[in-house]
Coordinates of C-alpha atoms (C1' of nucleotides) in Angstrom, one line a residue:
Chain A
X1306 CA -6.0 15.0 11.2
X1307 CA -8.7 17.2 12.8
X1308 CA -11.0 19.0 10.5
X1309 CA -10.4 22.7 10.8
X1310 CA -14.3 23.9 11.0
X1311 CA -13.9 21.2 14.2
X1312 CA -11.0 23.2 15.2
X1313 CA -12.8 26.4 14.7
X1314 CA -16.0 25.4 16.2
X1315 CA -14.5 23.3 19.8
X1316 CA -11.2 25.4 21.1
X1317 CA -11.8 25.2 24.1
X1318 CA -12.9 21.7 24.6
X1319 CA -10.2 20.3 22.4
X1320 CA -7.6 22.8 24.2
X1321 CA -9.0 21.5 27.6
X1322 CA -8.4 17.9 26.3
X1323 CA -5.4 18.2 25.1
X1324 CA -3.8 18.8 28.8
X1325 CA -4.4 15.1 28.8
X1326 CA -2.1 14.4 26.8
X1327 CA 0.3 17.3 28.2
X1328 CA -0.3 19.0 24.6
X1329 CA 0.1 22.5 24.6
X1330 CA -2.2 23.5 21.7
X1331 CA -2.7 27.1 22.6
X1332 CA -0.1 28.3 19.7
X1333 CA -0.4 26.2 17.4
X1334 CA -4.7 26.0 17.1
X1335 CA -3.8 29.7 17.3
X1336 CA -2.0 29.9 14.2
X1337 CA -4.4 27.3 12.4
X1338 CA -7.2 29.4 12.7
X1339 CA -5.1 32.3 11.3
X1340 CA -4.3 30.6 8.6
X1341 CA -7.5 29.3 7.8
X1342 CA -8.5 32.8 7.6
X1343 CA -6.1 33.9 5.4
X1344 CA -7.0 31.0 3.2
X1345 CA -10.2 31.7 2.9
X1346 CA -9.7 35.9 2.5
X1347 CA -7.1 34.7 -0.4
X1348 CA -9.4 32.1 -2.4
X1349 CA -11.8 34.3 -2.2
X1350 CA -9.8 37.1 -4.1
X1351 CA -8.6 34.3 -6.7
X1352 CA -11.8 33.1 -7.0
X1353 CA -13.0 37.0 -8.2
X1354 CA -10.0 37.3 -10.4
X1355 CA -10.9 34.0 -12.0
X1356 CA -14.3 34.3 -12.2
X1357 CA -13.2 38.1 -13.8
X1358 CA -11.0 36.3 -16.3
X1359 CA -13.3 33.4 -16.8
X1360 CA -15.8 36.2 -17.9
X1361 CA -12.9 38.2 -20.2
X1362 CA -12.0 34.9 -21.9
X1363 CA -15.8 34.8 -23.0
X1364 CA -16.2 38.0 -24.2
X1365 CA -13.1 37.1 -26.3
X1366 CA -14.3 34.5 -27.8
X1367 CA -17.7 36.0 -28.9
X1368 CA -15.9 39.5 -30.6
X1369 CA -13.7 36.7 -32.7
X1370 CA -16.6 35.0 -33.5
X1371 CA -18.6 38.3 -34.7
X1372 CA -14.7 39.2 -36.5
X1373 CA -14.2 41.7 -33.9
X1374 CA -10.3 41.5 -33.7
X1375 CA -9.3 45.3 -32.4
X1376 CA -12.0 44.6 -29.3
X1377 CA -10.5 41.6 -28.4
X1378 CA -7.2 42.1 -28.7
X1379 CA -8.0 45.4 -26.2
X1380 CA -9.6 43.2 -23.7
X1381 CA -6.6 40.7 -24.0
X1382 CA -4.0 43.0 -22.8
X1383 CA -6.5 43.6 -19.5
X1384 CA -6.7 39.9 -19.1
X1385 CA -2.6 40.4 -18.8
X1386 CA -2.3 41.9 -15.9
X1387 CA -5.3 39.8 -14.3
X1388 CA -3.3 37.0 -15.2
X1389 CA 0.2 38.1 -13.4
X1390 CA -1.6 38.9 -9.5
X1391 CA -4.0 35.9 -10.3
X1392 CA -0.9 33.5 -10.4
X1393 CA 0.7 35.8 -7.3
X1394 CA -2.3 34.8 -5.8
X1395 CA -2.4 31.6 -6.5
X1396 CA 1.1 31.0 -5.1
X1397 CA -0.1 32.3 -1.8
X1398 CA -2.8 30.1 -1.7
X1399 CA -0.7 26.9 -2.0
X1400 CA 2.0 28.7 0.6
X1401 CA -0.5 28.8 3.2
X1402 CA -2.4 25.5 2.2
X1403 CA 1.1 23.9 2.6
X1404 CA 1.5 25.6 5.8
X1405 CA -1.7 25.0 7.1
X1406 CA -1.6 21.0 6.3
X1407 CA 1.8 21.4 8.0
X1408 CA 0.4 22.0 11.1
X1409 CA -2.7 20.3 10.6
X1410 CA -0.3 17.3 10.9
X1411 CA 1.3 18.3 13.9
X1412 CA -2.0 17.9 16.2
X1413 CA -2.8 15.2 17.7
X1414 CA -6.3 13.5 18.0
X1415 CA -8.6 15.1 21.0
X1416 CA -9.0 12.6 23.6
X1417 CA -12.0 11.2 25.0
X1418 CA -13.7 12.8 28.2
X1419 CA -12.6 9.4 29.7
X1420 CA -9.1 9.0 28.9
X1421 CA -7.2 9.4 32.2
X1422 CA -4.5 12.0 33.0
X1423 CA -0.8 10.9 32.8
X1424 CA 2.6 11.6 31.5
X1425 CA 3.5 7.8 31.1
X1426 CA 2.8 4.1 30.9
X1427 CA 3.3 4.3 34.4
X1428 CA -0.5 6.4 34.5
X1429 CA -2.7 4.0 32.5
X1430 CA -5.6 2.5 34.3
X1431 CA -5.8 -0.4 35.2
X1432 CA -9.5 -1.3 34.6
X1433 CA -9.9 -5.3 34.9
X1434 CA -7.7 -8.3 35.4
X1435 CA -8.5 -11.7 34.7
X1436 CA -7.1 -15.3 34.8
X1437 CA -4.7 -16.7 37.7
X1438 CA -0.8 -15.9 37.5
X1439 CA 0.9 -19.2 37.2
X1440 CA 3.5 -20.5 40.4
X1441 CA 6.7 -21.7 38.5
X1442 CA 9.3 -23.8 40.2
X1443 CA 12.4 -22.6 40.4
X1444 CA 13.8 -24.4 37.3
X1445 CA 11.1 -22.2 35.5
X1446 CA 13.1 -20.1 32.3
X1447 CA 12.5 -17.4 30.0
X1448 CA 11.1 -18.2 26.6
X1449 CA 14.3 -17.5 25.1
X1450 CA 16.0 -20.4 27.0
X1451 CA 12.3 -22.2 26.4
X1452 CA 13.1 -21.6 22.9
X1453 CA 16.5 -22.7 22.6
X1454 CA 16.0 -26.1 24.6
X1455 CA 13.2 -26.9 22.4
X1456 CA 14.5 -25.9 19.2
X1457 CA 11.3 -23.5 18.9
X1458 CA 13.1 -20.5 17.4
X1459 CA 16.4 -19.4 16.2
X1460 CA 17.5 -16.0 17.1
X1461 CA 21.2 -16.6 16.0
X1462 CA 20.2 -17.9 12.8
X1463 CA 18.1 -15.1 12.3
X1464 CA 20.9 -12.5 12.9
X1465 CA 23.1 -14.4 10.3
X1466 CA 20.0 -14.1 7.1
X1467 CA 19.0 -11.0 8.6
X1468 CA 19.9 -9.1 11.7
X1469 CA 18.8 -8.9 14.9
X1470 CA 15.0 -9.3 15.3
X1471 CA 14.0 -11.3 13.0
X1472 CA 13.5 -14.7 14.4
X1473 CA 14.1 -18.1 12.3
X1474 CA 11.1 -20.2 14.2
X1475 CA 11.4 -23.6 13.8
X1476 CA 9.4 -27.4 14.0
X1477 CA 7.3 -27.0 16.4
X1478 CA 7.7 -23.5 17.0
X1479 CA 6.6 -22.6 13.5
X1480 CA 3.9 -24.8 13.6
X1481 CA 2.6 -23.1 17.0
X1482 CA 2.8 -19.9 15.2
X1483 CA 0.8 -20.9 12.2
X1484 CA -1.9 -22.4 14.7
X1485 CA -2.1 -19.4 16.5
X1486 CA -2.7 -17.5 13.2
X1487 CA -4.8 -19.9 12.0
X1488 CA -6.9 -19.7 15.0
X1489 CA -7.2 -16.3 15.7
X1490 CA -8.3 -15.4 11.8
X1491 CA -10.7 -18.4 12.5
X1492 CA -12.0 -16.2 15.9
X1493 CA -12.6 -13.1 14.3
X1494 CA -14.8 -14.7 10.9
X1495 CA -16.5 -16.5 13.2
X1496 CA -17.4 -12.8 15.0
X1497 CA -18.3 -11.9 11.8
X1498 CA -15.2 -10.1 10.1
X1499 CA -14.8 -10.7 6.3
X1500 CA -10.8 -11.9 6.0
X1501 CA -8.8 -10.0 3.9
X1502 CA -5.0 -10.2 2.5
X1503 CA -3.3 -7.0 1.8
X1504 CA -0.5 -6.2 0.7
X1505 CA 2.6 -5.9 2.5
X1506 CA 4.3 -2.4 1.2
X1507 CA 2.7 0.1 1.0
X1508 CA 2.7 3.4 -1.0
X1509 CA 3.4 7.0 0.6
X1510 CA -0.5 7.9 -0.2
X1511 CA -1.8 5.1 2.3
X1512 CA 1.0 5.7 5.2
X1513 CA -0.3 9.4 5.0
X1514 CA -3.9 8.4 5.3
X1515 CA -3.9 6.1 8.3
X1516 CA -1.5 8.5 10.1
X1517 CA 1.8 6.9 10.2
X1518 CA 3.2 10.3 7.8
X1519 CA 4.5 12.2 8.8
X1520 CA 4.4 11.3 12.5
X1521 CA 6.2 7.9 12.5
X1522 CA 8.2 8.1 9.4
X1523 CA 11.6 6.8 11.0
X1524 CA 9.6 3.8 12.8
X1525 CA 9.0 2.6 8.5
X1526 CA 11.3 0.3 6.3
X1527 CA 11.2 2.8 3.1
X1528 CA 12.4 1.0 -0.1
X1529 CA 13.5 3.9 -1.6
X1530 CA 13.8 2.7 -5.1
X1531 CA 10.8 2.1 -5.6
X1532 CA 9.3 4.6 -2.7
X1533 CA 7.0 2.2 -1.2
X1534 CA 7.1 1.4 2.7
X1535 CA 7.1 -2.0 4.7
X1536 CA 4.0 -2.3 6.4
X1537 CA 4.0 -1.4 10.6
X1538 CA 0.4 -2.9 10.8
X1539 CA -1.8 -4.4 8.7
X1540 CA -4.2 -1.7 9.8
X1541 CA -2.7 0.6 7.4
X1542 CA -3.2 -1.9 3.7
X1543 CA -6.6 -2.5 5.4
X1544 CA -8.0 0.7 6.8
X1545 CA -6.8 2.5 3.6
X1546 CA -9.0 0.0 1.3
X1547 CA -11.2 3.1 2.6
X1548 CA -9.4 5.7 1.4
X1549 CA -11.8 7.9 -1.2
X1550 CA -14.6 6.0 -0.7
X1551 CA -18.2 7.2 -0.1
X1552 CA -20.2 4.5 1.7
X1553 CA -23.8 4.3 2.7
X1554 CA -25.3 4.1 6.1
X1555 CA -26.4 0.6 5.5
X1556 CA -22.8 -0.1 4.7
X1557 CA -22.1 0.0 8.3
X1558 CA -20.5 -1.4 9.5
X1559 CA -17.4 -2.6 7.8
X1560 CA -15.3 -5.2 9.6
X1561 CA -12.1 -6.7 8.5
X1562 CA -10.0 -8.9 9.9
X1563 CA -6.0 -9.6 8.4
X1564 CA -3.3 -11.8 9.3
X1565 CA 0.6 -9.9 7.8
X1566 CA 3.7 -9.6 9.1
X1567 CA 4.5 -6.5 10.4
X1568 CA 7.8 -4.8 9.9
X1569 CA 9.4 -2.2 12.8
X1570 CA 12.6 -0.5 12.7
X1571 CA 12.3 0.2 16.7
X1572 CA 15.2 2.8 16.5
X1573 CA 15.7 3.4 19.7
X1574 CA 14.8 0.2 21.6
X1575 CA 17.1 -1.4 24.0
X1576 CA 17.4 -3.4 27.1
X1577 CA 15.6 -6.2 28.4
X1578 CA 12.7 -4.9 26.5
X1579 CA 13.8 -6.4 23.3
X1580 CA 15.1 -9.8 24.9
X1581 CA 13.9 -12.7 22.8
X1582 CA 10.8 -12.2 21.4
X1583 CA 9.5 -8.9 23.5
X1584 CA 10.7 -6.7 20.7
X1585 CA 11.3 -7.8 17.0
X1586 CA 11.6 -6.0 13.7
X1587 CA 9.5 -8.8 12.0
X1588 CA 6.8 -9.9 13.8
X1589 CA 3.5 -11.5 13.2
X1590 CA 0.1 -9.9 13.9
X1591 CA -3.8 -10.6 13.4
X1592 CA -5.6 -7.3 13.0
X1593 CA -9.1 -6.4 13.4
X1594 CA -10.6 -3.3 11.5
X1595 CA -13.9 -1.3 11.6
X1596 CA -15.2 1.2 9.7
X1597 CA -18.6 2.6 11.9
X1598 CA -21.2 5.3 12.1
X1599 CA -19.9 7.5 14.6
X1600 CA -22.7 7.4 16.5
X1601 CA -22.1 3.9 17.2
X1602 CA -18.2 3.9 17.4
X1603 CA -17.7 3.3 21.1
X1604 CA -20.4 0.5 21.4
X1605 CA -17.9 -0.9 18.8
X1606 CA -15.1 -0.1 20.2
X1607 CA -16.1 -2.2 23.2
X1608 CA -17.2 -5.3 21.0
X1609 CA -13.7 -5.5 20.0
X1610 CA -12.3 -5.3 23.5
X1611 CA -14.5 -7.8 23.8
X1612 CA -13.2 -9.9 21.2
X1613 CA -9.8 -9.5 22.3
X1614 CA -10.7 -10.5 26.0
X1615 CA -12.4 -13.8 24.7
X1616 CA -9.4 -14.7 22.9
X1617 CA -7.0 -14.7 25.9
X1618 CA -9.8 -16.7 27.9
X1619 CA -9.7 -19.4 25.5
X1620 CA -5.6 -19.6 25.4
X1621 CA -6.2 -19.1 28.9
X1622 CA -3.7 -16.5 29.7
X1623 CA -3.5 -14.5 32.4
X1624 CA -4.2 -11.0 31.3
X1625 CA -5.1 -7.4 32.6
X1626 CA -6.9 -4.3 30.5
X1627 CA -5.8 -0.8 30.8
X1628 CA -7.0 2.5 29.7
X1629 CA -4.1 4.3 28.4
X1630 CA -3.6 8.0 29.9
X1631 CA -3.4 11.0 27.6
X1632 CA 0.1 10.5 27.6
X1633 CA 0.6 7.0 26.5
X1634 CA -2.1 7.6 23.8
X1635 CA -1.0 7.8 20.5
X1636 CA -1.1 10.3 18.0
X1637 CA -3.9 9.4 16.3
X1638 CA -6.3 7.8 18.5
X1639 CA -9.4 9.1 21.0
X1640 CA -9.2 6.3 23.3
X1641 CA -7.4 3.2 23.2
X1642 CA -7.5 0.0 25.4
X1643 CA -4.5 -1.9 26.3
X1644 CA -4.5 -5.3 27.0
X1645 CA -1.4 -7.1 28.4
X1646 CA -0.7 -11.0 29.0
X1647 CA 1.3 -11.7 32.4
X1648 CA 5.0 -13.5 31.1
X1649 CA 5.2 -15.5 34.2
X1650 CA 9.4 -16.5 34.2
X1651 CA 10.3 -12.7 32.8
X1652 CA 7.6 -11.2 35.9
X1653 CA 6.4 -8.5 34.4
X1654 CA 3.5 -7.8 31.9
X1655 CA 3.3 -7.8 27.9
X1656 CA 1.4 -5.7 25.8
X1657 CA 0.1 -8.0 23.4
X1658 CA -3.0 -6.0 21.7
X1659 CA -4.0 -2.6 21.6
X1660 CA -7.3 -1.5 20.6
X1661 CA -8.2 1.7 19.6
X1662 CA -11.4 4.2 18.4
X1663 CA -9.8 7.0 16.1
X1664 CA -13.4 8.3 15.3
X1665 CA -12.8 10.8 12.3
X1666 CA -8.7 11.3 12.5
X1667 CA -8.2 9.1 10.0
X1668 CA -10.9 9.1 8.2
X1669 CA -10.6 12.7 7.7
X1670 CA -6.9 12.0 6.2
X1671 CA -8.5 8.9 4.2
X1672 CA -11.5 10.9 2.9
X1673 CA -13.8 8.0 3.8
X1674 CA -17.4 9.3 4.5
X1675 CA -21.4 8.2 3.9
X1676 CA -23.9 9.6 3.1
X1677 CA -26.1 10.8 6.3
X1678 CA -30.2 11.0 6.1
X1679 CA -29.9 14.6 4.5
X1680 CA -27.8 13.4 1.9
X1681 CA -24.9 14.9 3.3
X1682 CA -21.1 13.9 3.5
X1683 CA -20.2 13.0 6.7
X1684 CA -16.9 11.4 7.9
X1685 CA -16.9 8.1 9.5
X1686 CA -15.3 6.5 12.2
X1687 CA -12.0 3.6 12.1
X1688 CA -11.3 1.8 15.0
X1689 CA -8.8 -1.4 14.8
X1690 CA -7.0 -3.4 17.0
X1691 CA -4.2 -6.4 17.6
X1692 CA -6.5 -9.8 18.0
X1693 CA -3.9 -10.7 18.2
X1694 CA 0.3 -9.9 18.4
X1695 CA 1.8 -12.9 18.0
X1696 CA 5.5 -12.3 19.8
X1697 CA 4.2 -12.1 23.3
X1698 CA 1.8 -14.2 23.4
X1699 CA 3.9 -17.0 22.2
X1700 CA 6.5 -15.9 24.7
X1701 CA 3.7 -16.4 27.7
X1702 CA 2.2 -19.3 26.0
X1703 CA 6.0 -21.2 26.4
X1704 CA 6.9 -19.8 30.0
X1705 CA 3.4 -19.8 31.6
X1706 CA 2.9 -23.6 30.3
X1707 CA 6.6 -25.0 31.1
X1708 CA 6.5 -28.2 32.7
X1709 CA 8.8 -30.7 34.2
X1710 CA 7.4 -32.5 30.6
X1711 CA 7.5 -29.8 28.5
X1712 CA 5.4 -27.0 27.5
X1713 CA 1.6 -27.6 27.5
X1714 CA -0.4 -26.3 24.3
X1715 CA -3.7 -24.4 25.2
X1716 CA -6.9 -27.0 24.5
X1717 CA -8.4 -24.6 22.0
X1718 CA -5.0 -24.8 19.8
X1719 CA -4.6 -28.2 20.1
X1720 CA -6.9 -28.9 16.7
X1721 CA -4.2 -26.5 14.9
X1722 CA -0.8 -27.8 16.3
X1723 CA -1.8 -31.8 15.7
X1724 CA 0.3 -31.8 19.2
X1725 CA -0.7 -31.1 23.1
X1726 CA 2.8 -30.9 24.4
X1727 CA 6.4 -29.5 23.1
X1728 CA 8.7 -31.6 24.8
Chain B
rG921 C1' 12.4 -5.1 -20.0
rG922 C1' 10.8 -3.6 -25.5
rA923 C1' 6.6 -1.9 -28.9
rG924 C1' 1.8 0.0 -29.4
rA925 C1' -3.1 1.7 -27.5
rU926 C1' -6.2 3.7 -23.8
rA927 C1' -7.7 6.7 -19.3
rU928 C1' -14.4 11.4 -19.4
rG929 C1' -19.8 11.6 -14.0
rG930 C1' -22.5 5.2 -10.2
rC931 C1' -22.0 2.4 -15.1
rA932 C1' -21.8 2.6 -20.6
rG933 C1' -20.4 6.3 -23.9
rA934 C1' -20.1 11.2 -27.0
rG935 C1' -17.1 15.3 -27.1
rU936 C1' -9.9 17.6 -30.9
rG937 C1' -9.4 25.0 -28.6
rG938 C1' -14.5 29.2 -26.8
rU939 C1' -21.5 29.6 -24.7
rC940 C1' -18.7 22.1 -21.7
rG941 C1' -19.5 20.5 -15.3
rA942 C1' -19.7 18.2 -19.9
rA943 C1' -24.6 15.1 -25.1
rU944 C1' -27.1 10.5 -25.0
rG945 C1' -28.4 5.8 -22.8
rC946 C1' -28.7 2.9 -18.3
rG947 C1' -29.0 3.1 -13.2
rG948 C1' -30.6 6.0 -8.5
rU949 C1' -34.2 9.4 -6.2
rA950 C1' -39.0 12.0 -6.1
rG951 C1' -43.7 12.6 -8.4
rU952 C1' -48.0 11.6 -12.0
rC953 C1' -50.9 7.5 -13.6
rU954 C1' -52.5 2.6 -11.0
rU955 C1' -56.3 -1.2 -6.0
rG956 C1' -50.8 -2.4 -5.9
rA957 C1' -46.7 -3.4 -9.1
rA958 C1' -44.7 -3.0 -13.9
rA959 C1' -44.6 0.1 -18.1
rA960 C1' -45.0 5.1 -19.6
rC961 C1' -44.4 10.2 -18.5
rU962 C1' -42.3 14.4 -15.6
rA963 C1' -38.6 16.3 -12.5
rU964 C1' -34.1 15.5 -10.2
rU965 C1' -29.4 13.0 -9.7
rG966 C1' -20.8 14.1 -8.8
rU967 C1' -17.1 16.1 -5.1
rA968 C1' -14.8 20.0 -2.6
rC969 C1' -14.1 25.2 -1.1
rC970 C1' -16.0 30.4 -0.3
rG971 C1' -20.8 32.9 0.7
rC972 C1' -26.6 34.4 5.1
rA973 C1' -28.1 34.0 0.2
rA974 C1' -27.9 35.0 -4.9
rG975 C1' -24.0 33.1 -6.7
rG976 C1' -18.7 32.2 -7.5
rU977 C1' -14.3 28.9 -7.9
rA978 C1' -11.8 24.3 -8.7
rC979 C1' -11.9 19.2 -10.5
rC980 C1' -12.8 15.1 -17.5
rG981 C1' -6.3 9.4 -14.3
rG982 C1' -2.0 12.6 -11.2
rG983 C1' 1.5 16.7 -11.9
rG984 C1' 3.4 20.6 -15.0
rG985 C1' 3.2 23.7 -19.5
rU986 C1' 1.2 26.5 -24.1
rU987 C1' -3.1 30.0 -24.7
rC988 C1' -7.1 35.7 -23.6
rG989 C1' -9.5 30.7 -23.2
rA990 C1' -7.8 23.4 -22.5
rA991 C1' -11.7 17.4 -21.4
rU992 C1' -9.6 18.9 -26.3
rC993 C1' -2.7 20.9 -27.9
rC994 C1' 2.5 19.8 -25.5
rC995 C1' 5.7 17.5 -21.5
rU996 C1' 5.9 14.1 -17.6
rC997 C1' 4.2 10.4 -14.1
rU998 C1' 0.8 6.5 -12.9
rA999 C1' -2.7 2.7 -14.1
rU1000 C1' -5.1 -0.6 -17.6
rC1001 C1' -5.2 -3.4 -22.3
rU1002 C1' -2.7 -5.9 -26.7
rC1003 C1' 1.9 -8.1 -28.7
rC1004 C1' 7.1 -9.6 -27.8
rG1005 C1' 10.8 -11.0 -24.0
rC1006 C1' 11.7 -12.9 -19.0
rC1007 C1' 9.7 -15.4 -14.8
rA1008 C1' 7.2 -18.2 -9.5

RNA sequence: GGAGAUAUGGCAGAGUGGUCGAAUGCGGUAGUCUUGAAAACUAUUGUACCGCAAGGUACCGGGGGUUCGAAUCCCUCUAUCUCCGCCA
């Protein structure tokens, strides 16, 4: 959520910004401001008729002190009608705060000077590539097939606990998935983040605060009983540890790292997209999380790109980065990096992590702020990112590395499997 | 799940209807003293909104109510603690 006194003080630069993303702001900034205005021309009137009564109630309480009862009571009956168009009032404040969060919600983050133009994934920017796209012979298969022959994982068996996307993995399958957790968590304390596990569900407070209200509610498992949501991202539990707190500069910065499941309803997915493990309601992910200064969010930002690249060096995965266009960046996010692994027997590209600076969206929503040099309450800067999904890169692990003797397991994971080969 | 108790500023802890944004202690910050430090002393020390400012308003777990006036009374929700029950 963008501060309003931002709002107020940039219109034209976010407006300009905005076309990035093919936003058209005009109206609604419009009406923002308005009701910011209103806002303030109301409190201020209840704030008078307060402060009036607040000053009324006092002089009551003095003239029964000193056993004045007729003066008081004569200066109750004033404080009557103050009372009546103080609560109008009042009612008119929350209207327009209501309607004013209302929209609030509905813009999107400004995007940096840098993000690129586009209406689609088709626009992102490709800005490196790295690693050499494996030759398979013709007897090469998808990982589904990969996964079948192998007994790896069990997408029938999965339908029949379940439903469709979430995966029974199996033997050596499960084991390659816990050494992939295993190693990335290692990665990422190793670069210094402190590991943390959060809690799965999450109340309506903490989806609000890291942006998935009101935007994404349908993409949520809600257990409405109890009115607590199934985790998307571990960013959310993590990022929202932030929520209310005031931290000091020296505090920065703050870097967590958190290996949950992640839960997706993907209404609306279909196709090959969600073939075997591209797409799954259940899926496991490592995320990385910093809270920064915001002078020094960027630098950050590209220390976790970083991070991410180094990873899919050591698995030694083919892999490309991509600046997403305004129109492929999500609602809450500045400027977000993409990176995708090359699924050699599927041909076509995976995203696998996506890295992102929010710089004060969410923080704004999470009320997390330090204390600058003056003493002053400033908002900080969140920035998180998938080191890594697990889905895809499994799936280009067991496609990239099929054999005529199996699948070949990546040096670096070998210590974690206790095996080099899945045959 | 049942019964009871509690929720106050960074922390501890007073405050049961009026001058309480809230005593006191600790902690923090600045200063005095000191060669320096400690101690002592003095001052200062929550958040947000409106306002150029003076100042005003709101917030004593959350929400609602009673009242001219609520930290204080009532309702409700949440969390914590104790006991009982159940349970990995």
């Amino acid at each position: 959520m963008l501060q309003t006194t931002y709002i107020r003080e940039n219109k034209e630069l976010i407006l300009e910004r905005f076309k990035k993303r093919n936003f058209e702001g005009e109206e609604i900034i419009k009406q923002i401001l308005k009701l910011d205005d209103d806002r303030k021309a109301t409190q201020q009137k209840l704030d008078n008729q307060l402060a009036e009564g607040n000053s009324l109630a006092k002089q009551i309480g003095m003239l029964f002190k000193e056993g004045k009862q007729e003066e008081a009571n004569a200066i109750k009956e004033k404080t009557k009608t103050l009372k009546e168009s103080g609560n109008l009032l009042k009612e008119e404040q929350n209207k327009i705060a209501k309607e004013l969060m209302n929209l609030l919600y509905q813009v999107p983050n400004v995007p940096n000077e840098i993000v690129p133009e586009g209406n689609s994934d088709e626009d992102n920017e490709v800005i490196g590539e790295q690693g050499k796209i494996p030759t398979l012979g013709d007897q090469a298969v998808p990982h589904w097939e990969l996964a079948k022959k192998y007994n790896l994982i069990d997408f029938e068996l999965g339908v029949k606990i379940t439903g469709a996307g979430f995966p029974v993995y199996k033997g050596k399958g499960a084991r390659l998935q816990r050494a992939l957790i295993s190693f990335f968590l290692d990665q990422a304390v190793e670069d210094g983040y402190e590991e943390v596990i959060p809690p799965l569900m999450v109340n309506e407070a903490s989806g609000y605060g890291t942006g998935q209200l009101p935007d994404k509610e349908g993409q949520m498992y809600h257990m409405q009983v109890d009115d607590l949501y199934m985790i998307p991202t571990a960013e959310v539990p993590i990022t929202n540890m932030y929520r209310d707190v005031i931290l000091q500069e020296s505090d920065f910065p703050l870097k967590n790292v958190g290996y949950t499941p992640c839960f997706r309803r993907e209404a609306g997915s279909y196709g090959s997209d969600v073939r075997g493990l591209n797409r799954l309601h259940q899926f496991d992910k490592v995320e990385i999380v910093q809270i920064q200064h915001p002078n020094k969010s960027y630098e950050t930002l590209d220390t976790m790109v970083a991070h991410v690249k180094g990873l899919l060096e050591k698995l030694e995965l083919p892999y490309r980065v991509l600046k997403l266009c305004g129109g492929d960046l999500g609602f809450t996010s500045a400027l977000t990096f993409d990176m995708e692994v090359y699924s050699a027997a599927q041909d076509k590209w995976l995203e696998v992590s996506s890295v992102s600076n929010f710089e004060s969206f969410q923080a704004n929503r999470l009320k997390c702020r330090y204390k600058d040099e003056d003493g002053k309450t400033q908002l900080v800067h969140t920035l998180n990112g998938s080191a890594l999904a697990l889905p895809r890169i499994l799936a280009a692990l067991l496609e990239n590395n099929q054999t005529n003797e199996g699948i070949k397991i990546p040096k670096v994971l070998i210590p974690y499997t206790g095996f080099e080969l899945i045959n």
